[in-house]
Every structure is written in C-alpha cells, then in structure tokens.
Short mmCIF file of C-alpha atoms in Angstrom, two decimals:
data_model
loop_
_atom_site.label_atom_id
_atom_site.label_comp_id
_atom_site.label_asym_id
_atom_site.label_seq_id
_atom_site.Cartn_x
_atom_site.Cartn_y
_atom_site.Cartn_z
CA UNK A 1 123.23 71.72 98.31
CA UNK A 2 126.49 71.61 96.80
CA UNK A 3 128.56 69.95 100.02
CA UNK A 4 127.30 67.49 102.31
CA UNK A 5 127.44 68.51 105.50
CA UNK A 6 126.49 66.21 108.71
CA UNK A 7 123.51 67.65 110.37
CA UNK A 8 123.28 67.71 114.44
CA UNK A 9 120.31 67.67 116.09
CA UNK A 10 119.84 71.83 117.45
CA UNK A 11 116.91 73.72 117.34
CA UNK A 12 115.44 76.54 115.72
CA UNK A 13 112.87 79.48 115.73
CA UNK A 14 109.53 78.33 115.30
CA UNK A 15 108.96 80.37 111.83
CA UNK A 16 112.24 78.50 110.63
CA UNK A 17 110.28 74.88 111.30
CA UNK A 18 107.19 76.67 110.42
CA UNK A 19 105.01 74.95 107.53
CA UNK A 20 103.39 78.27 106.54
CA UNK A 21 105.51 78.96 103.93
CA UNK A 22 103.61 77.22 101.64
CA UNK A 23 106.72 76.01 99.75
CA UNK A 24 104.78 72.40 99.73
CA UNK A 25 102.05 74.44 97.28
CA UNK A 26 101.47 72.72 93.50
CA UNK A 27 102.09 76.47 92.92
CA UNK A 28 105.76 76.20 93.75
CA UNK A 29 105.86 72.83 92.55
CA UNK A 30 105.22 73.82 89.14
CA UNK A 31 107.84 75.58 88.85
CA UNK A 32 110.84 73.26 90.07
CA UNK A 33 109.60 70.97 87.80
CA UNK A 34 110.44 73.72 84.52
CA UNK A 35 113.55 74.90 86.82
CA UNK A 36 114.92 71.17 86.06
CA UNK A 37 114.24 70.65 82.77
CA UNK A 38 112.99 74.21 81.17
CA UNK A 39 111.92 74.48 77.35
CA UNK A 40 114.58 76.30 74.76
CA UNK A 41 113.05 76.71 71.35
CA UNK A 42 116.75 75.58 70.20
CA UNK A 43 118.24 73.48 72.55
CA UNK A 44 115.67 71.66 74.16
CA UNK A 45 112.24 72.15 72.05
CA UNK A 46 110.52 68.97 74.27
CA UNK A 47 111.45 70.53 77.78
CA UNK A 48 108.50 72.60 80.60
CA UNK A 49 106.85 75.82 79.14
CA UNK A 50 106.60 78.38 82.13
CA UNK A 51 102.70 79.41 82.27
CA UNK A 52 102.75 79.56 85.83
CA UNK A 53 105.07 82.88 85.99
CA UNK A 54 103.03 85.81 85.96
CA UNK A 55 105.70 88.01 84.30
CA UNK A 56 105.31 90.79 81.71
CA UNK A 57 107.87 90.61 78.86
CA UNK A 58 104.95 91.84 76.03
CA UNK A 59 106.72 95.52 76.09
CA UNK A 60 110.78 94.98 77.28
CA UNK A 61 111.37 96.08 73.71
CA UNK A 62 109.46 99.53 75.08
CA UNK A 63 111.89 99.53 78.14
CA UNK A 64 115.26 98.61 76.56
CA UNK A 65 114.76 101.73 73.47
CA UNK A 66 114.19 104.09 77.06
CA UNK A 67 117.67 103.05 78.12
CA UNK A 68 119.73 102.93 74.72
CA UNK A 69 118.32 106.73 73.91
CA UNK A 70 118.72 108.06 77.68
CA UNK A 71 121.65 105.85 78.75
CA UNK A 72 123.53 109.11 80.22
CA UNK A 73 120.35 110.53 81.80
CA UNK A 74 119.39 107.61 83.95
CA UNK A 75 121.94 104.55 84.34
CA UNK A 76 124.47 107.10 85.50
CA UNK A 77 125.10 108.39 89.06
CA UNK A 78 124.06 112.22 87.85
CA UNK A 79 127.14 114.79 87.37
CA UNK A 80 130.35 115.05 89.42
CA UNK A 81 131.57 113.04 92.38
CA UNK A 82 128.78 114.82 95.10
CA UNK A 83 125.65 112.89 92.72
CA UNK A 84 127.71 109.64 93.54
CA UNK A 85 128.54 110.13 97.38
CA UNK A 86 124.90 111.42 97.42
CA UNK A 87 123.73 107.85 96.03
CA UNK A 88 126.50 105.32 97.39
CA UNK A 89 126.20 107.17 101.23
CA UNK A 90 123.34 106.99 104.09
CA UNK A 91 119.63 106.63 102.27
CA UNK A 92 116.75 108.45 104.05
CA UNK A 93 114.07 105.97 104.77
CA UNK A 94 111.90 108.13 102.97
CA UNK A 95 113.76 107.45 99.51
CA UNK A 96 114.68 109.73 97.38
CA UNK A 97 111.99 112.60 96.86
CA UNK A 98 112.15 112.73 92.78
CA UNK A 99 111.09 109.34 92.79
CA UNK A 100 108.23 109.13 94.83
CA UNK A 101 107.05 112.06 93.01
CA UNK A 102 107.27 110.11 89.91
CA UNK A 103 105.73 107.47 91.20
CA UNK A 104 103.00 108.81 92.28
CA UNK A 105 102.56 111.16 88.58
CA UNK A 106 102.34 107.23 87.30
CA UNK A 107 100.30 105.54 89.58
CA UNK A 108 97.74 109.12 88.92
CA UNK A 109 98.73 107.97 85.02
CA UNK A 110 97.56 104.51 85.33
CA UNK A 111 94.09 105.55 86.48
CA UNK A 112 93.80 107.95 83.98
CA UNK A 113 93.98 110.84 86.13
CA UNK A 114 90.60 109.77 87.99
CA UNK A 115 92.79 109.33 91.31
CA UNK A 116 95.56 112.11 93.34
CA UNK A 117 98.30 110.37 95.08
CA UNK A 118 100.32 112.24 97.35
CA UNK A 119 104.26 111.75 97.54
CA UNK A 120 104.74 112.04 101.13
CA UNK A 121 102.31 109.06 101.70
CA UNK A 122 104.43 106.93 99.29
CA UNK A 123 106.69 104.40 101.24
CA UNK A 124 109.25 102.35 99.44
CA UNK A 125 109.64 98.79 99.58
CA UNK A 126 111.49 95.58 97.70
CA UNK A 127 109.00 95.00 95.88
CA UNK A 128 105.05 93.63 96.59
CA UNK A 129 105.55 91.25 99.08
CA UNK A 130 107.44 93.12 101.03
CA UNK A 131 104.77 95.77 101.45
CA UNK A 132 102.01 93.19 102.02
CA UNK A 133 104.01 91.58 104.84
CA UNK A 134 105.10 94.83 106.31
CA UNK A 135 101.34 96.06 106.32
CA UNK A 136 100.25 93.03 107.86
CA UNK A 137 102.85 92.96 110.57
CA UNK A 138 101.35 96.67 110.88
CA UNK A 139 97.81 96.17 111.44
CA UNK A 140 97.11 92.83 113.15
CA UNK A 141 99.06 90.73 115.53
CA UNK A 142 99.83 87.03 115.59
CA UNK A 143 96.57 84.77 115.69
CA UNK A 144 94.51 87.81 113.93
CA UNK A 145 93.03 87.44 110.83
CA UNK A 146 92.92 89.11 107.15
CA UNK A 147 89.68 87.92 105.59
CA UNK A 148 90.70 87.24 101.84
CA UNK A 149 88.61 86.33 98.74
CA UNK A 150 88.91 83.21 96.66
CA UNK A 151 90.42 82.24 94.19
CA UNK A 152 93.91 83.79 95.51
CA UNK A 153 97.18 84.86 95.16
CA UNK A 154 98.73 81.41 96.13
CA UNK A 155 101.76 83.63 97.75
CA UNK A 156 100.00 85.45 100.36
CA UNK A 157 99.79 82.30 101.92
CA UNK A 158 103.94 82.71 102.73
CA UNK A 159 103.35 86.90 102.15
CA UNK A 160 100.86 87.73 105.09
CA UNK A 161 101.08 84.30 107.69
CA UNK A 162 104.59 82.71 107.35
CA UNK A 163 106.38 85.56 109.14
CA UNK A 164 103.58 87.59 110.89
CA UNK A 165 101.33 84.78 112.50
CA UNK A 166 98.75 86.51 111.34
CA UNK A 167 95.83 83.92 109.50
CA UNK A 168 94.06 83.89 106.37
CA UNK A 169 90.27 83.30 106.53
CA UNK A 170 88.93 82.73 103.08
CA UNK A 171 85.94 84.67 101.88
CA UNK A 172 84.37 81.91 99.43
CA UNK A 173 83.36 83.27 95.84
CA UNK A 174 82.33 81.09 93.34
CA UNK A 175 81.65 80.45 89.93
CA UNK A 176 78.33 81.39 89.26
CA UNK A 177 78.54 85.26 89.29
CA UNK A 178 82.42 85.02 88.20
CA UNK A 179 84.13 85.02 91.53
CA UNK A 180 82.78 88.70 92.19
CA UNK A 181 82.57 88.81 95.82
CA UNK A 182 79.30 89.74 97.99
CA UNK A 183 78.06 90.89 101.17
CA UNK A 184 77.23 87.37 102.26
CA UNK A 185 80.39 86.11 101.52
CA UNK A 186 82.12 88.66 103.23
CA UNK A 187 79.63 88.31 106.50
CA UNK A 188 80.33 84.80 106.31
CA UNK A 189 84.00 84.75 106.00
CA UNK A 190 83.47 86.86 109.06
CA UNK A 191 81.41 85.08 111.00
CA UNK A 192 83.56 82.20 110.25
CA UNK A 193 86.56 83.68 112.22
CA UNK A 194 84.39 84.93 114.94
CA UNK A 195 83.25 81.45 115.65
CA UNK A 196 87.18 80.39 115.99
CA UNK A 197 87.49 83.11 118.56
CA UNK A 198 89.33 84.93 116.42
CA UNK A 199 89.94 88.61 115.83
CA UNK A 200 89.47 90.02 112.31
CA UNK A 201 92.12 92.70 111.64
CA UNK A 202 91.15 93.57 108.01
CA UNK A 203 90.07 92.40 104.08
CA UNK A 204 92.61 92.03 101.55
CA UNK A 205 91.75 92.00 97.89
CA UNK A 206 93.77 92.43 94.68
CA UNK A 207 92.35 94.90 92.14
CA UNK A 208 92.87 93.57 89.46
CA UNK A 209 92.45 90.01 90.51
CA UNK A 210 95.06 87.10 90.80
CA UNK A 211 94.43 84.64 89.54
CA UNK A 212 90.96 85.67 87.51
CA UNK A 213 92.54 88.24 85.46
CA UNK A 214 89.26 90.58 86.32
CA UNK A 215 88.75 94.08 87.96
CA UNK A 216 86.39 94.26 90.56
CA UNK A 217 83.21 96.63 89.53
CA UNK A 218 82.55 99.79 91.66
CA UNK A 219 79.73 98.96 93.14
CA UNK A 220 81.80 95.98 94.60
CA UNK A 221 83.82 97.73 95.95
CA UNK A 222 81.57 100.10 97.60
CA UNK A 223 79.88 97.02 98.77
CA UNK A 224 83.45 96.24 100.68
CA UNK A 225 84.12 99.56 101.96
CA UNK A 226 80.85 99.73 103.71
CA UNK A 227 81.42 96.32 105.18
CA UNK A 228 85.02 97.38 106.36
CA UNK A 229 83.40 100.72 107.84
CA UNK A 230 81.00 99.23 109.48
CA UNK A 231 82.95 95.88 111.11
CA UNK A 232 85.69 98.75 111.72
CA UNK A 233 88.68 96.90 110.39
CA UNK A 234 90.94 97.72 107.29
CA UNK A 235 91.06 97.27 103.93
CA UNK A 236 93.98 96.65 101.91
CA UNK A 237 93.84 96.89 98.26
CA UNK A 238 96.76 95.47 95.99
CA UNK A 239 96.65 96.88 92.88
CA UNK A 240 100.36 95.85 91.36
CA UNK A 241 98.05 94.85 87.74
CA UNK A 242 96.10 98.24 88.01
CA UNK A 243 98.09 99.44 85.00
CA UNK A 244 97.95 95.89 83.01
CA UNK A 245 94.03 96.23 82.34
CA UNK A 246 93.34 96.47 78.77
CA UNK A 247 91.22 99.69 78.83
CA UNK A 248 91.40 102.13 81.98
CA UNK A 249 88.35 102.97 81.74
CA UNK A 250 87.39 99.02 82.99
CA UNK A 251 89.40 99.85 85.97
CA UNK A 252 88.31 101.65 89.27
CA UNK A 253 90.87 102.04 92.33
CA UNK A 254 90.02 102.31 95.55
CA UNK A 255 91.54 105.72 95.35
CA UNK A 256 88.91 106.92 93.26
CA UNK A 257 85.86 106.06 95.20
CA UNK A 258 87.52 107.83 98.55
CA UNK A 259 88.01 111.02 96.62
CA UNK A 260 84.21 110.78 95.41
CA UNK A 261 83.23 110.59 99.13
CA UNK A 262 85.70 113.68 100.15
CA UNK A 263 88.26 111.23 101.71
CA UNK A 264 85.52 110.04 104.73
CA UNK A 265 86.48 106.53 106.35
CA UNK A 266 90.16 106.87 104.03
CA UNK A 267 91.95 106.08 107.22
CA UNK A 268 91.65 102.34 107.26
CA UNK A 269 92.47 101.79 103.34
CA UNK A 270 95.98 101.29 102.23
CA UNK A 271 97.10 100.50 98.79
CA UNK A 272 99.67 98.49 97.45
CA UNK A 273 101.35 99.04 93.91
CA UNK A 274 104.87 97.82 92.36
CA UNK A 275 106.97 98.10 89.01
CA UNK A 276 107.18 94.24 88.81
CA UNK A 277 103.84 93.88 86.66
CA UNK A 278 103.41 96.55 84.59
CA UNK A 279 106.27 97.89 84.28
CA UNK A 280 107.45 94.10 83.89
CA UNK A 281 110.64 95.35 86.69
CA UNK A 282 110.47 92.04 88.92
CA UNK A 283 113.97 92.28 89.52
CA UNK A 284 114.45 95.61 90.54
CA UNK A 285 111.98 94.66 93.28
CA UNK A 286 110.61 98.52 93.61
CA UNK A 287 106.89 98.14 95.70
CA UNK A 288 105.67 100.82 97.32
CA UNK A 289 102.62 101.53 100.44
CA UNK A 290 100.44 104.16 99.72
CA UNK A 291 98.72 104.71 102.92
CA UNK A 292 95.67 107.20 104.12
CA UNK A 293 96.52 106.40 107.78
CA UNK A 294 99.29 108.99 109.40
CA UNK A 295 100.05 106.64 111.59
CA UNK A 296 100.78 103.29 109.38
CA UNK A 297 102.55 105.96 107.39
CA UNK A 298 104.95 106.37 110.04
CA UNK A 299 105.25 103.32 111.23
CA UNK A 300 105.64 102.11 107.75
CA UNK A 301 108.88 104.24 107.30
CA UNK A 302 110.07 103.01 110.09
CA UNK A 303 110.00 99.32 109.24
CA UNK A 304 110.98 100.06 105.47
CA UNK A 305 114.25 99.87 106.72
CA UNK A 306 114.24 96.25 106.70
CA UNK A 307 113.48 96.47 103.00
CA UNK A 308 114.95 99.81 101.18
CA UNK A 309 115.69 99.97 97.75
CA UNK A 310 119.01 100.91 95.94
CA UNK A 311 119.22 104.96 95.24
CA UNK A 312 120.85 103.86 92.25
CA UNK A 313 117.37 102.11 91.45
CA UNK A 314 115.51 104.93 92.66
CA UNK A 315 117.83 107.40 90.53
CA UNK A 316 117.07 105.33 86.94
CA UNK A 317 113.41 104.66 87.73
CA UNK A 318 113.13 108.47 88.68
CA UNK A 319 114.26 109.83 85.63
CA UNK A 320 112.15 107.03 83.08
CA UNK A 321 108.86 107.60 85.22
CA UNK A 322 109.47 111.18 85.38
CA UNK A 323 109.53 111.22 81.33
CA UNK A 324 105.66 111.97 80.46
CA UNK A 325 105.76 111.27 76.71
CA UNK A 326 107.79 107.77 77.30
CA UNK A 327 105.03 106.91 80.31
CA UNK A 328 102.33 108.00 78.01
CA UNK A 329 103.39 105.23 74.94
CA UNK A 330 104.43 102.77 76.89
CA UNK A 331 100.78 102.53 79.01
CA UNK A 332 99.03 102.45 76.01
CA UNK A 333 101.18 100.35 74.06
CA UNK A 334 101.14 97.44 76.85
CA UNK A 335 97.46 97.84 77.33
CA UNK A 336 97.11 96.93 73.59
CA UNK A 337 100.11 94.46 73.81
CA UNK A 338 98.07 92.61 76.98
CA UNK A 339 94.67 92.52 74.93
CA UNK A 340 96.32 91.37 71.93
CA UNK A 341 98.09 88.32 73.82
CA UNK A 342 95.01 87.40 75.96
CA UNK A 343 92.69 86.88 72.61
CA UNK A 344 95.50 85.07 71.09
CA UNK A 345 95.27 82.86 74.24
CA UNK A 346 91.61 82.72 74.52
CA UNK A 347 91.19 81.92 70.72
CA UNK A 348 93.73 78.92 70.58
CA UNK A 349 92.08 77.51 74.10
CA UNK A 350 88.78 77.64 72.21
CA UNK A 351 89.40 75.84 68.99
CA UNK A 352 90.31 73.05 71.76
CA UNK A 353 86.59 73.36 73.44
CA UNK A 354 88.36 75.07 76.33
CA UNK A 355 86.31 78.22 78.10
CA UNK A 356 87.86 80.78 80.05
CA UNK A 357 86.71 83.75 82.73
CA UNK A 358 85.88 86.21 80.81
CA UNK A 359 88.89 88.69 81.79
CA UNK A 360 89.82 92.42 80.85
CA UNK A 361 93.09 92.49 82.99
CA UNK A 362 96.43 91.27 84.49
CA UNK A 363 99.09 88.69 82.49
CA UNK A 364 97.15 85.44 82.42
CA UNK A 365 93.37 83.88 82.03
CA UNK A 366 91.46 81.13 84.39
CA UNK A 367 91.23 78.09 82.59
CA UNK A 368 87.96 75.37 82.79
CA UNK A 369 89.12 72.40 82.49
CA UNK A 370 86.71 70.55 84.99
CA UNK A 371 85.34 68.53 82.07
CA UNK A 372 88.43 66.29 82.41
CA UNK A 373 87.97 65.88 86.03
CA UNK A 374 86.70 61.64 86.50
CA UNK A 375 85.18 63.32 89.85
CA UNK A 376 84.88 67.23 90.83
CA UNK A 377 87.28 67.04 93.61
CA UNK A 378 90.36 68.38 94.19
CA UNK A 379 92.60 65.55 94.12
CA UNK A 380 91.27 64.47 91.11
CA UNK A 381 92.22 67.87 89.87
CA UNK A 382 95.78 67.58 91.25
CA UNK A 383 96.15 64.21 89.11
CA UNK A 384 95.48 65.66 86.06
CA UNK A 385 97.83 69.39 87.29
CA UNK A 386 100.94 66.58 87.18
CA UNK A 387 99.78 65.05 83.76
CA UNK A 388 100.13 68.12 82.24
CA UNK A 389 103.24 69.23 83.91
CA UNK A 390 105.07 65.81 83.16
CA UNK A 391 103.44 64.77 79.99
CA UNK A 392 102.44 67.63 78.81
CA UNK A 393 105.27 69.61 79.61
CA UNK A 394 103.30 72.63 80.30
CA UNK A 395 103.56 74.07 84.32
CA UNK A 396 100.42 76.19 84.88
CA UNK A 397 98.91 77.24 88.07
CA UNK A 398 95.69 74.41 89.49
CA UNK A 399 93.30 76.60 91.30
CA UNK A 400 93.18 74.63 94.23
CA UNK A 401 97.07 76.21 94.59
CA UNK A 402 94.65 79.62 94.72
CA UNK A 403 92.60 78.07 97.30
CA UNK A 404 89.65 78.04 94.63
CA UNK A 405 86.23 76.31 96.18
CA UNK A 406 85.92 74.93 92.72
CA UNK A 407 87.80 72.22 91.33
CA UNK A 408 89.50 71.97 87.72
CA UNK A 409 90.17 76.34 87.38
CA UNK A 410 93.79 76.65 86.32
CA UNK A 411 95.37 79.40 86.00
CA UNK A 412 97.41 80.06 82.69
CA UNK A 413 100.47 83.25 82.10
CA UNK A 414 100.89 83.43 78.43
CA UNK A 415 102.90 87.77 78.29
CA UNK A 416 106.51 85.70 79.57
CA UNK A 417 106.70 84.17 76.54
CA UNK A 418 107.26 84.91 73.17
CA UNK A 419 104.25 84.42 70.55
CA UNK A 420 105.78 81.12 68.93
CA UNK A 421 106.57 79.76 72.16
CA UNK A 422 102.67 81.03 73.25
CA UNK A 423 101.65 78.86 69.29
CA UNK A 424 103.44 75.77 71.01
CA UNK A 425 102.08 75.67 74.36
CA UNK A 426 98.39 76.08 72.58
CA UNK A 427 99.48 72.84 70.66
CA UNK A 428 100.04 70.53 73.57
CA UNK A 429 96.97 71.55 75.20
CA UNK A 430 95.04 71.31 72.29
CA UNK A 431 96.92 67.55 71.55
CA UNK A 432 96.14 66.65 75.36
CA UNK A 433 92.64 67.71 75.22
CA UNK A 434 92.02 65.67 72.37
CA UNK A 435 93.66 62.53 73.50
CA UNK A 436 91.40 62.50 76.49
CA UNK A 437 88.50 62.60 74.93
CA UNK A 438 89.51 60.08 72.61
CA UNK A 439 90.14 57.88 75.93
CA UNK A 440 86.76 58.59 77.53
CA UNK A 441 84.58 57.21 74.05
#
C-alpha cells in the first residue's frame, strides 16, 4: 500500500483472518507474477503472457460493431427525462423485466432451443461468483458440504467456503476415462463426508467444465441427477461456458433433461449462467440464478440485494440481447472463432510432443506435461509451474491449483490474446520443451 501506516494489535472477524480465500493458490500466484511485469508486443516483447485468464476477446470486434450501429438505442438512458429517473431512482430487486426476458430468449438461444427458461425464475446477480456464493449461503449452512468434481474451478475454493463456511469435498475423477465423473466417485466423495460427520448439502458441477474444456455427456448427467434424487440433496449446475462450446449440438443442459422427464425432481436443481464468458462481459459483472425451487427463488431475490446490477447495465444488455439477428451471428460466429483458436492451440502444442484433453468447449485446453515431472508428485509439478512462469515467461494454470488428483495437468487460456501473441507463447513452450529434453539425454 501506498502509505505506511503503523499497525496496532486489534482483532477481527474470523472470515477477515480466515485462510479460505485461497489467495495463497499458484492460481492467483500466476497472475501477480504477469501483473508485475506483463508482456506488450511493443514495449516489453520479453515480459509474462497471461494464459491463466480465462477471458473471451475472440469476438469484441462482434460486440464493439453492436454499439457503433445502435449507439442511440442502447448506451442511452431511453427518451425524455422519466427513462432517466426511471434508471438513476429505486431498482426492484427483481431487475428490470425486458432484461430478464432477454436473457432468458438467449440462454433458450444458446441451447439451441432444446431448453424453456422462464423470466420470473431469473435472478440477477454481479456476475458468477456472486450467484454461486449466494446459492450456497442458500442451501447449506456453515460446516455443510458441496460435493464437487475434480479437476476444479480453483475459485470456488474462495466462491462457496471463504464467506459461507460451507466445505468442499472433492469427488475424485481421473485421467483414465477423461475426468468424466461416475457413480462411484460420487458415492465415494459421499461417503467420504459422512465419515467426517458431516452433512452433504448438494453437488456442484460446471457444464462445460473448468478447467477440462469438456461438456459432460447426458447420460452423465442423468447418472448425477439420480444420485442427487436419491441422497436428496441439490444439484447446482454452472453453465457460464454453455454458449462457448464449439457445436451446440455437443452440449446438453441440465435444463433439457428436466423438461424430458416433465419437470419431476426440478426442485433441487438450480442453474447458474453469466455474460462474462460468452458474451466475453467480465466487467459488467451481469450473472444470473435460474432456479426450479419457489422458495430459493425467493429467497434469492431477497439476498440479490447485496449484489444488484446497474439498470443502466440492464438497459444496454436488454436492448443487444433482445436483437435476434445480432444474437444469432454472434453465437455462431464465436462458436467458430473458439474452434478455430483451440486447433491453433492444440496444433502448435503438438509439433512440441505436447497432448491435450481432447476438448469441444470453454476458452482454454488441459495441458500433459507430466513427462517433465523428475517424480509424479505435486511439488515436483509446482517446481516446474514457477520455471515456466519465471523463465519462461508464460503464467498458466498447474492443475494441482484445480485440485487435480493427477500431477503435471495445466491448464492453458489462449481466446485473451491475440493470434501473434497466441504464435509467441507456442514458441516458448515449444523452446522450453526442447531444452529439457536436451537436459535429460
């Protein structure tokens, strides 16, 4: 901090001195180490490439043409002086109507129509993380448990315990059927917090998967619904990539498989969606809670108010989601955009004998690089995560961030980047690769 300031001893809530933000994570590590010293094609060509920001910048171009054609119709208040007290004055909780209508039309739009979404179960929130911690502080209390598959989201470990209390038991998946997860895992995982004495509230997964970059098959997820039904807990499915998957068709949301079995057992599955990844919006931080349970509904409204977003927001977002024939382009176009990128990526990690997951979705790939490991464990894979953020110059994601079972997965973001930076990064792995093996002859 900029002034130095004396600090007496006085104490402080216990989630302020909490360690459960995770903050300590290789994740977040990562990416203080490009925040001091990030590349610049111009003025600073040697400095840290950001592959461990899961940001979509592949279709901007898409977004900015929106806003230069229909600059009066959305980044304006509407017309007269009532649209702007309407907007600047008290917000509903519920946000504004036109909105969650349109959201809803393009979360239908994303799934290619296979999937209804009512607006009145829509409720707003700053972005993703804010719905995942408001659901969690909704359905479990402090020492109860969300059972969560690995490899994840290194975040949810600040998203769902730091604030809540609540605790993350890991359902193991591994690498021999692709991370997919199974029965046994999930009775395990299960099992595993019984045995702790503790009380399992629910199963979180993200559909598409972060960090694999794959959707999870139907039968899967029948697989998880049954399990859910049947342990009578809830199932939360995040599916902020849903729209980032490079054909729809390879996609199937929760949504869909509750309106093939008329809606039966839909009360304990809640979805999460946001404009951050596919509509590449992170800083509008627009998330919303779709919810089949009145009563999370509700409450969900209620705590939203912690966490509202701008009308102003609401009023440009309205009128660009609201436009069917820009919607239409711009889904398709990113889908290609996204497939495009990731065989650029997988190609240039190949010609330097690197394999990937085989992925169909999201803004990154899982990356093998175990055959550099001196021993398969993961401090041996932290050791070489700092060589390549401080030699290489190149902060991706190590999986044991993602609390993945097997050591030497990274994961690498390659759509917040332009193509020639994308060419360089590809270089210096390929460079690194090659000067290790040329170590280990």
């Amino acid at each position: 901090m900029g002034i130095e300031i004396e600090q007496p001893t006085i104490g402080l809530s216990k989630i302020a001195v909490s360690s459960t933000h995770g903050e300590d994570s290789p994740y977040f590590a990562g990416w203080k180490a490009y925040d001091e010293n990030p590349y610049d094609e111009t003025t600073n060509p040697s400095g840290v490439i950001q592959m461990g920001l899961a940001e979509n910048q592949v279709s901007f171009d898409l977004l900015e043409g929106y806003l230069e054609k229909n600059h009066s119709k959305a980044c304006t208040w509407g017309k007269g002086t009532r649209s702007f007290r309407e907007n600047a004055l008290f917000q509903d909780y519920h946000g504004l109507k036109s909105f969650r209508q349109a959201m809803a039309s393009f979360m239908e739009q994303i799934r290619g129509g296979r999937a209804k979404f009512d607006p009145d179960r829509i409720v707003l929130t700053a972005g993703a993380t804010a719905a995942n911690e408001l659901l969690t502080f909704i359905l479990a209390d402090p020492n109860d448990v969300l059972l969560v598959p690995t490899p994840y989201y290194p975040g949810f470990d600040r998203d769902i315990r730091w604030r809540t209390g609540v605790k993350i038991v890991p359902i193991h998946c591994d690498g021999s059927n692709n991370f997919q997860i199974t029965p046994q895992a999930m009775e395990a995982a299960y099992e595993n917090a019984l045995s702790m004495n503790l009380k399992v509230r629910g199963v979180l997964i993200t559909n598409p998967s972060n960090p694999l970059g794959i959707s999870i098959k139907k039968s899967v997820l029948e697989e998880i619904l049954e399990f859910v039904t049947r342990k009578n807990i809830h199932l939360v499915s995040d599916e902020i990539y849903s729209g980032s998957v490079f054909s729809s068709s390879e996609f199937t949301s929760i949504a869909e498989i509750l309106e093939e079995r008329n809606y039966k057992d839909c009360e304990r599955v809640h979805i999460v969606y946001s404009l951050s990844k596919d509509l590449g919006l992170p800083g509008f931080r627009v998330g919303t809670i779709y919810s089949y349970n009145d009563q999370v509904v509700t409450t969900a409204r209620r705590m939203s108010s912690f966490t509202l977003i701008s009308s102003q927001t609401q009023h440009l977002l309205a009128s660009m989601l609201s436009d069917t024939e820009f919607t239409e382009n711009y889904i398709k176009t990113n889908r290609q955009r996204l497939k495009k990128r990731y065989e650029m990526i997988i190609k240039g990690l190949k010609t330097a004998g690197i394999e990937c997951l085989d992925g169909n979705a999201g803004l990154f790939c899982f990356m093998n690089l175990s055959f550099l490991l001196e021993k398969p464990t993961k401090e041996d894979e932290l050791v070489l995560w700092k060589s390549i953020v401080e030699e290489v110059k190149l902060n991706i994601s190590p999986g044991s961030s993602c609390h993945c079972s097997e050591p030497g997965w990274f994961r690498v973001c390659f759509a917040n980047m332009s193509e020639q930076t994308l060419d360089i990064a590809l270089e210096r792995i390929h460079n690194f690769v090659a000067a290790q093996r040329q170590q280990k002859k």
